Amino acid sequence: GENVEQHPSTLSVQEGDSAVIKCTYSDSASNYFPWYKQELGKGPQLIIDIRSNVGEKKDQRIAVTLNKTAKHFSLHITETQPEDSAVYFCAARLTTDSWGKLQFGAGTQVVVTP
Amino acid sequence: DARVTQTPRHKVTEMGQEVTMRCQPILGHNTVFWYRQTMMQGLELLAYFRNRAPLDDSGMPKDRFSAEMPDATLATLKIQPSEPRDSAVYFCASGHIYEQYFGPGTRLTVT
């Protein structure tokens, strides 16, 4: 089955700086890579996703990059703000799983200090 | 804004009692997932349904957990009997093809 590793487990950044979270996956058959943001006491919120036929995708201050050869993908947050503080999860979905099952990383606690 | 709703949001119960958690998926979504989140294990997939049919419940302890989808607007997760180790946050998520959208969760405490 698919295995997703996520690094770092915690990330502290100054407001205005950039944050980068990296994930690696094991199965080259994976074709869909979402990122979720989870604030305290809430459910994970889908913030951006990328499919295997695309190398990069941006949405305002967040971007995701995918390197299929190396089997890793990253989340980039620019100009961080205190409201970006949360736990971020990456995930991967196998092409062979037509029902949409996701394998999640362990999460990254991001703290943005003013 | 279409959202997944879950009830109850919080549940405290004594060991041995039955617990039922409910989920209303987003209208039009045909896949429903149940997850459990703990500090130690992270997000674990318990079961999922496609067009109301159970596809995989291998993540659930079969002797005490059961998941059903009696109709397209309701999914249920039951624990009977509950144990302290079941204390966790239980999330329901719904989706169509790729994206999954999570509900706010049910925080379960079993004493």
XYZ file of C-alpha atoms in Angstrom:
225
model
C 0.000 0.000 0.000
C 0.877 3.668 -0.122
C 3.070 5.237 2.572
C 3.325 9.007 3.009
C 6.041 10.665 5.082
C 5.806 14.314 6.063
C 8.513 16.678 7.321
C 9.042 18.599 9.473
C 6.704 17.664 12.313
C 6.845 21.216 13.674
C 7.727 24.480 11.961
C 8.087 27.873 13.576
C 8.313 30.929 11.297
C 8.295 34.673 11.713
C 5.339 36.504 10.305
C 6.056 37.489 6.738
C 8.537 34.670 6.114
C 7.884 31.618 3.948
C 7.059 28.110 5.157
C 7.744 24.884 3.287
C 6.431 21.430 4.170
C 7.613 18.357 2.290
C 6.032 14.962 1.751
C 7.278 11.828 0.076
C 5.187 8.933 -1.156
C 6.102 5.363 -1.926
C 3.783 4.236 -4.716
C 4.452 5.645 -8.186
C 0.818 4.850 -9.045
C -0.386 7.744 -6.859
C -2.052 10.446 -8.928
C -3.727 12.925 -6.565
C -2.106 14.937 -3.757
C -4.251 17.172 -1.531
C -3.181 19.376 1.361
C -5.357 19.996 4.389
C -5.217 22.656 7.098
C -6.594 21.807 10.522
C -7.207 24.505 13.096
C -7.725 23.683 16.734
C -11.101 22.083 17.371
C -12.019 21.894 13.692
C -12.002 19.339 10.929
C -9.291 19.265 8.256
C -9.977 21.784 5.504
C -8.886 21.136 1.928
C -6.722 24.106 0.932
C -5.069 23.034 -2.307
C -4.507 19.905 -4.347
C -2.530 18.774 -7.356
C -2.850 15.928 -9.820
C -0.017 13.943 -11.299
C -0.240 15.578 -14.732
C 0.666 18.988 -13.237
C 3.988 20.114 -11.739
C 2.895 23.184 -9.808
C -0.280 24.889 -8.707
C -0.783 28.249 -6.961
C -3.614 29.848 -5.080
C -2.773 33.290 -3.708
C -0.138 32.766 -0.983
C -0.054 28.982 -1.155
C 1.477 26.766 -3.807
C 2.103 23.067 -4.217
C 4.860 21.485 -6.296
C 5.092 17.875 -7.413
C 8.160 15.921 -8.491
C 6.899 12.597 -9.819
C 10.366 11.250 -10.534
C 11.511 11.759 -6.973
C 8.039 10.971 -5.586
C 7.760 14.028 -3.446
C 5.511 17.055 -3.211
C 5.696 20.236 -1.173
C 3.458 22.964 0.207
C 4.770 26.514 0.093
C 3.197 29.338 2.073
C 4.528 32.818 1.358
C 4.146 35.978 3.450
C 2.944 33.951 6.428
C 0.370 35.456 8.767
C -0.677 34.459 12.300
C -3.868 32.908 10.895
C -1.704 30.422 8.990
C -0.889 28.785 12.345
C -2.418 25.296 12.221
C -1.596 21.648 11.576
C -1.086 20.856 7.895
C -1.561 17.365 6.435
C -0.483 16.059 3.069
C -2.101 13.018 1.470
C -1.807 10.808 -1.583
C -4.261 8.713 -3.515
C -3.494 5.629 -5.541
C -4.561 5.512 -9.183
C -5.539 1.917 -8.636
C -7.958 2.889 -5.883
C -10.932 4.163 -7.818
C -12.874 4.802 -4.631
C -10.771 7.741 -3.521
C -9.007 6.348 -0.474
C -6.315 8.756 0.785
C -3.160 7.982 2.741
C -2.308 10.881 5.071
C 1.016 12.114 6.381
C 1.498 12.563 10.117
C 1.015 16.330 10.014
C 3.108 19.479 10.515
C 2.362 21.916 13.320
C 3.034 25.399 11.911
C 3.401 28.298 14.331
C 3.630 31.812 12.919
C 4.976 34.285 15.447
C 4.201 38.006 15.058
C -21.709 26.922 1.505
C -22.303 23.163 1.366
C -20.828 21.446 4.400
C -20.600 18.063 6.029
C -22.444 18.092 9.336
C -21.838 15.784 12.285
C -23.747 15.192 15.494
C -23.143 15.218 18.342
C -20.103 17.501 18.478
C -19.127 16.205 21.893
C -20.011 13.001 23.693
C -18.967 11.811 27.132
C -20.037 8.316 28.058
C -19.172 5.524 30.429
C -17.383 2.392 29.407
C -19.778 -0.239 28.111
C -22.351 2.193 26.769
C -23.436 2.362 23.133
C -22.366 5.422 21.161
C -23.901 6.516 17.871
C -22.367 9.247 15.740
C -24.182 10.725 12.754
C -23.046 12.402 9.599
C -24.861 14.244 6.846
C -22.678 14.318 3.712
C -22.711 17.135 1.200
C -25.650 16.743 -1.184
C -24.537 15.050 -4.388
C -21.438 13.444 -2.926
C -21.476 9.686 -3.427
C -18.525 8.665 -1.247
C -18.498 8.879 2.545
C -15.514 8.206 4.801
C -15.191 7.718 8.562
C -11.865 8.652 10.185
C -10.573 8.584 13.738
C -7.956 11.062 14.944
C -5.764 10.616 17.993
C -2.467 12.184 18.976
C -0.715 8.829 18.799
C -2.143 7.439 15.550
C -2.973 10.554 13.578
C -5.799 10.224 11.039
C -6.936 6.632 10.607
C -9.469 5.540 8.014
C -12.109 3.359 9.631
C -14.585 2.725 6.807
C -15.919 4.143 3.597
C -18.995 3.915 1.409
C -19.671 4.493 -2.259
C -23.262 5.052 -3.338
C -24.256 3.889 0.176
C -22.538 0.510 -0.250
C -19.730 -0.315 2.187
C -16.438 -0.658 0.313
C -13.874 -1.155 3.013
C -14.203 -1.334 6.767
C -10.896 -3.053 7.446
C -9.799 -0.158 9.651
C -12.535 -0.800 12.192
C -12.490 -3.153 15.166
C -15.255 -5.423 13.869
C -16.378 -6.750 17.208
C -17.517 -3.377 18.512
C -17.744 -0.904 15.619
C -20.315 -0.791 12.857
C -20.923 1.710 10.070
C -24.038 2.097 7.983
C -25.573 4.421 5.464
C -29.340 3.990 5.674
C -29.919 6.667 3.056
C -27.981 9.149 0.947
C -28.293 11.895 3.573
C -27.213 9.938 6.651
C -24.195 7.881 7.646
C -23.829 6.403 11.128
C -20.943 5.015 13.138
C -21.789 2.938 16.210
C -19.602 1.655 18.986
C -21.033 -1.029 21.249
C -19.727 -1.512 23.871
C -17.489 1.546 24.122
C -14.082 1.396 25.808
C -11.738 4.123 27.119
C -9.342 3.461 24.218
C -12.087 4.594 21.828
C -11.668 8.158 23.098
C -10.776 10.219 20.038
C -12.188 12.668 17.530
C -14.239 10.967 14.823
C -14.533 12.686 11.461
C -16.837 12.060 8.592
C -15.819 13.219 5.118
C -17.672 13.164 1.836
C -16.510 13.453 -1.734
C -17.308 12.756 -5.331
C -14.253 11.786 -7.391
C -11.089 13.257 -5.954
C -11.724 15.826 -3.227
C -12.765 14.890 0.298
C -14.453 17.421 2.556
C -14.396 16.877 6.289
C -17.038 17.584 8.886
C -16.285 19.292 12.221
C -15.923 15.984 14.058
C -17.382 14.306 17.140
C -15.117 14.404 20.178
C -15.750 11.191 22.111
C -14.614 10.653 25.674
C -15.187 7.245 27.244
C -14.617 7.140 31.010
